[in-house]
Coordinates of C-alpha atoms and ligand atoms in Angstrom, one line a residue:
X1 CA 28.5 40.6 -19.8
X2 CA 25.9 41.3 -16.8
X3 CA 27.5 41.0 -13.0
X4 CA 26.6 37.7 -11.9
X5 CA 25.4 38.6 -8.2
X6 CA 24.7 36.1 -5.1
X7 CA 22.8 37.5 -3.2
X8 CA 22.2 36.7 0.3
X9 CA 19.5 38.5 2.3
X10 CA 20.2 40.2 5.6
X11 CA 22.1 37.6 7.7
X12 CA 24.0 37.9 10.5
X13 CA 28.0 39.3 10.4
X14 CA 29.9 38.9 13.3
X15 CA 33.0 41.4 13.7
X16 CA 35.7 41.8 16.5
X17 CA 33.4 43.9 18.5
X18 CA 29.8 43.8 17.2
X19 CA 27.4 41.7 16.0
X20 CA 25.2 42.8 12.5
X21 CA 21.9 41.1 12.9
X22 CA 18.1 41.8 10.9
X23 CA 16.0 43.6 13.2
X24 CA 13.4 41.7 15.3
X25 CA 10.3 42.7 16.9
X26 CA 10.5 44.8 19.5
X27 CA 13.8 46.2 19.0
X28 CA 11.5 49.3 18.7
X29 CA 12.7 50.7 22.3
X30 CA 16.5 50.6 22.0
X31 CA 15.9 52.4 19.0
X32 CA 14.5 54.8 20.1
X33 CA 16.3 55.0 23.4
X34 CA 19.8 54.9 21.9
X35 CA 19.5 56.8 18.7
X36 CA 16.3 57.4 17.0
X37 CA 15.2 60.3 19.8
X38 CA 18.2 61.7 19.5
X39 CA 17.8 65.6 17.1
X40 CA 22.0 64.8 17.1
X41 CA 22.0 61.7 15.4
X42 CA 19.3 62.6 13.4
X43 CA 20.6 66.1 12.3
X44 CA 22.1 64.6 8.4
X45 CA 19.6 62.1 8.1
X46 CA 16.6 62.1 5.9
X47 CA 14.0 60.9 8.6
X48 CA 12.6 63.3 11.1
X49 CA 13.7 62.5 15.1
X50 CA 11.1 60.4 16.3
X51 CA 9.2 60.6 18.8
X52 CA 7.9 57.5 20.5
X53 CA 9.2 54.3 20.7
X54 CA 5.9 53.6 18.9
X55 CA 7.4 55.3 15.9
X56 CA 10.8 53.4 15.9
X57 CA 9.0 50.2 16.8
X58 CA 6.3 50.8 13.6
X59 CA 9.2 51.8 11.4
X60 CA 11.3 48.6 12.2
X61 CA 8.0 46.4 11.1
X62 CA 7.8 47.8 7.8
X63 CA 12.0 46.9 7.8
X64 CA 11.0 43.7 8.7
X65 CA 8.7 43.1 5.7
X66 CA 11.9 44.2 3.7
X67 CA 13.7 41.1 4.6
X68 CA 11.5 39.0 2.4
X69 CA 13.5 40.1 -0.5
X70 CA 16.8 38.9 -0.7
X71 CA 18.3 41.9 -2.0
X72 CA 17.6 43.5 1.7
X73 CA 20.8 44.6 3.1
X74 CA 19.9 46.1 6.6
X75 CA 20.8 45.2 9.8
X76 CA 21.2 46.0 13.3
X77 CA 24.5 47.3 15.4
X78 CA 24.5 45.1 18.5
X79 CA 27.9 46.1 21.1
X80 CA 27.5 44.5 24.0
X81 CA 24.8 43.0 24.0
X82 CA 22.0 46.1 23.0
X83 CA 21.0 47.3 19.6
X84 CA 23.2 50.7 19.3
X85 CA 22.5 51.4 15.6
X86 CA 21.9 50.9 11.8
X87 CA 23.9 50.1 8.8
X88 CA 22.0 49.5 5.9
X89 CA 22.5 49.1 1.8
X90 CA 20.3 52.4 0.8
X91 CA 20.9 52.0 -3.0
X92 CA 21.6 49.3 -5.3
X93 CA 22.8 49.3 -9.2
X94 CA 22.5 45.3 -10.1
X95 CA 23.5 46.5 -13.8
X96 CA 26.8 48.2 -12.6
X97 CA 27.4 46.4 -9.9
X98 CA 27.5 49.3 -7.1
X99 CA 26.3 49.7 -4.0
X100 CA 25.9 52.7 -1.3
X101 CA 25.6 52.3 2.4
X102 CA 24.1 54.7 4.8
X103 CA 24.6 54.4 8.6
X104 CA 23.8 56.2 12.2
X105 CA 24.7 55.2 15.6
X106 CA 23.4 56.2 19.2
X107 CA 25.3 59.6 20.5
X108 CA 26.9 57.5 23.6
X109 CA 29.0 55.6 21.4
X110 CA 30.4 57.7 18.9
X111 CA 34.5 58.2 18.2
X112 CA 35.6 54.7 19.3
X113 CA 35.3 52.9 15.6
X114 CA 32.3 51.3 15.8
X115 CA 30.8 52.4 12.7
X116 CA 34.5 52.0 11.1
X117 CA 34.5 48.2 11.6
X118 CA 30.5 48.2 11.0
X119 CA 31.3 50.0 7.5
X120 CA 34.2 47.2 7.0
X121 CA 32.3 44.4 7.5
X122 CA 29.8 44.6 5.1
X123 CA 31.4 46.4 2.3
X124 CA 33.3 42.7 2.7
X125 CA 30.2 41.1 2.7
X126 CA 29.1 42.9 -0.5
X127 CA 32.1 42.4 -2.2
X128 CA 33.2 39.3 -1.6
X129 CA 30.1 37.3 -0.7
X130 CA 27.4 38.8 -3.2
X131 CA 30.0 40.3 -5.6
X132 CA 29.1 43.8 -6.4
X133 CA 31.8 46.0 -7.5
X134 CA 31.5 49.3 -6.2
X135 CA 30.6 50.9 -2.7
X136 CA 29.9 54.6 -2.5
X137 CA 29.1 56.4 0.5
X138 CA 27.8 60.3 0.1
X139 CA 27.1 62.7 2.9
X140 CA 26.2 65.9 3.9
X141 CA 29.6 68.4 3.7
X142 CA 29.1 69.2 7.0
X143 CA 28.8 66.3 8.2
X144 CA 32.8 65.2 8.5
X145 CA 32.2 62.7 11.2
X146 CA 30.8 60.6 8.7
X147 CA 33.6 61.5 5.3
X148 CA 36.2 60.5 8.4
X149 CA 34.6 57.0 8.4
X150 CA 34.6 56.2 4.9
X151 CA 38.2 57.3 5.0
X152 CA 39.3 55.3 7.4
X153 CA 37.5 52.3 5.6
X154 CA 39.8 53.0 2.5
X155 CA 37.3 54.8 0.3
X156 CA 38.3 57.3 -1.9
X157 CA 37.3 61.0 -1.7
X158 CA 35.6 61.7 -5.5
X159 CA 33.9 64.9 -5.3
X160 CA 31.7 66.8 -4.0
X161 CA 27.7 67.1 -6.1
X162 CA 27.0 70.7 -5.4
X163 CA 23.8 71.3 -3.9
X164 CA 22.5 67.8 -4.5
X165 CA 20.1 67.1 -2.2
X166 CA 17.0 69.0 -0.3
X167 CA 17.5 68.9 3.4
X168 CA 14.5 68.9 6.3
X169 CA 15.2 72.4 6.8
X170 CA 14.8 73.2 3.3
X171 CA 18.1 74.3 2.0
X172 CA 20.5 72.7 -0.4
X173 CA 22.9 70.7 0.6
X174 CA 26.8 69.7 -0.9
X175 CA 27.3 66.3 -0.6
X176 CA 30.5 64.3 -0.8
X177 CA 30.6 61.4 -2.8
X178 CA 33.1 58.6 -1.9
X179 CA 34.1 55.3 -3.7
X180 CA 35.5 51.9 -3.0
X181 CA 36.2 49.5 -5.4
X182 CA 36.5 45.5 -4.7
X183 CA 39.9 45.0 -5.6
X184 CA 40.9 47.8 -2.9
X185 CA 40.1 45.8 -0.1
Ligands
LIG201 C1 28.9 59.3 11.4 C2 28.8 58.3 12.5 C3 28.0 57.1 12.1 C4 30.2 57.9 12.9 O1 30.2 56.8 13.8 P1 31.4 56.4 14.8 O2 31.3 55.1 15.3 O3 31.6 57.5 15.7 O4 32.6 56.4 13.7 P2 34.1 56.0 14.0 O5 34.5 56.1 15.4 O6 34.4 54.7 13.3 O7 34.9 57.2 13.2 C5 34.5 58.5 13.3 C6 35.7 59.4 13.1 O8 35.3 60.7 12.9 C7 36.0 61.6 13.7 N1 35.1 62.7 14.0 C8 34.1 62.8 14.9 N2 33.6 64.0 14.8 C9 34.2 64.7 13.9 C10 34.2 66.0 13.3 N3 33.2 66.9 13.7 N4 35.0 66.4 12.4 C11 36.0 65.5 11.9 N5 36.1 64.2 12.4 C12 35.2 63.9 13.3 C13 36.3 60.7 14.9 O9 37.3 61.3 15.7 C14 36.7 59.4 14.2 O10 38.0 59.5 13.6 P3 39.3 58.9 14.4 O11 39.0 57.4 14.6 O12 40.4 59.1 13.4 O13 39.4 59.6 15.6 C15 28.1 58.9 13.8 O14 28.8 60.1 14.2 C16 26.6 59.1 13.6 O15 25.8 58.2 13.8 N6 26.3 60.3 13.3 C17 24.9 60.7 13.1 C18 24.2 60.0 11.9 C19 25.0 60.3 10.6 O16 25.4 61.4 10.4 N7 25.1 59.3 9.7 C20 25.8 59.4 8.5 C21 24.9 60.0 7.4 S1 25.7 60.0 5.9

């Protein structure tokens, strides 16, 4: 029997410290400002550091356009007021029911558990409002930062895909797989 799904478009989640919300136009320059210039931030990502807020700012449009689909899952990190960074559903399997989530934050905020209660909130969201089944969250070996917040969210360390994805700098990269099921939260 097929997963029976509700899904809910991109709306706004409210957590103890931050506020999830769709991008808007002309969030373009606190993206840019607070992580999207940044070659730190950018380092595991698949996007290239950008270089304008032009670039952020044309990027977020075509995000934008995204959120005429409900299926969009991709918001916004507001703390305190201004945009800090991005969580966003990067993959979805409607026919298994699983779901992985892909994240960055601006460098002046890292290590105090932002993307940790960012991360909770809408694996809750996913599971518990849409109903999907399964969250995974992969990153780059060398990239523990990131494996540290999936632990701390409850996932559970799988594996690691050997050489599974092509980086910018044109080397193959390990990348560990973690996974969350709905009845573990
Ligand atoms: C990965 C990232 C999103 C983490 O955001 P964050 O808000 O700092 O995450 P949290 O504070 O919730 O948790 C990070 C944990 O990693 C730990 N950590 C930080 N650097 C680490 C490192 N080099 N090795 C091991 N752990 C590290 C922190 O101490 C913290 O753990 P703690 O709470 O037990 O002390 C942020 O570092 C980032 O945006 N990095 C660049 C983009 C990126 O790599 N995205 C992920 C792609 S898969």
């Amino acid at each position: 029997m097929p997963l029976e799904l509700h899904h809910t478009g991109t709306q706004v989640i409210a957590t103890e410290r931050l506020i999830l919300r769709p991008y808007r136009t002309g969030d373009g320059n606190a993206m840019y400002k607070n992580w999207a210039s940044d070659p730190e931030v950018t380092r595991f990502l698949s996007w290239k550091t950008h270089q304008s807020p032009a670039e952020s700012e044309d990027i977020i449009r075509t995000w934008i356009e995204t959120y005429a689909s409900e299926e969009t899952y991709h918001w916004g990190i507001e703390y305190g007021g201004e945009l800090i960074g991005d969580i966003a559903v990067v993959l979805a399997n409607w026919k298994h029911g699983y779901f992985e989530i892909g994240y960055s934050l601006g460098r002046a905020f890292w290590s105090r558990g932002i993307m940790s209660e960012a991360v909770g909130a809408v694996v809750r969201h996913m599971f518990k409002t849409v109903g999907y089944h399964r969250a995974v969250i992969r990153h780059d070996a060398k990239n523990p930062a990131s494996g540290r917040v999936a632990e701390k969210c409850g996932f559970t360390r799988e594996g690691v895909a050997r050489e599974q994805y092509l980086a910018r700098d044109g080397s193959f990269r390990d990348l560990v797989c973690w996974g969350l099921l709905d009845r573990e939260i």
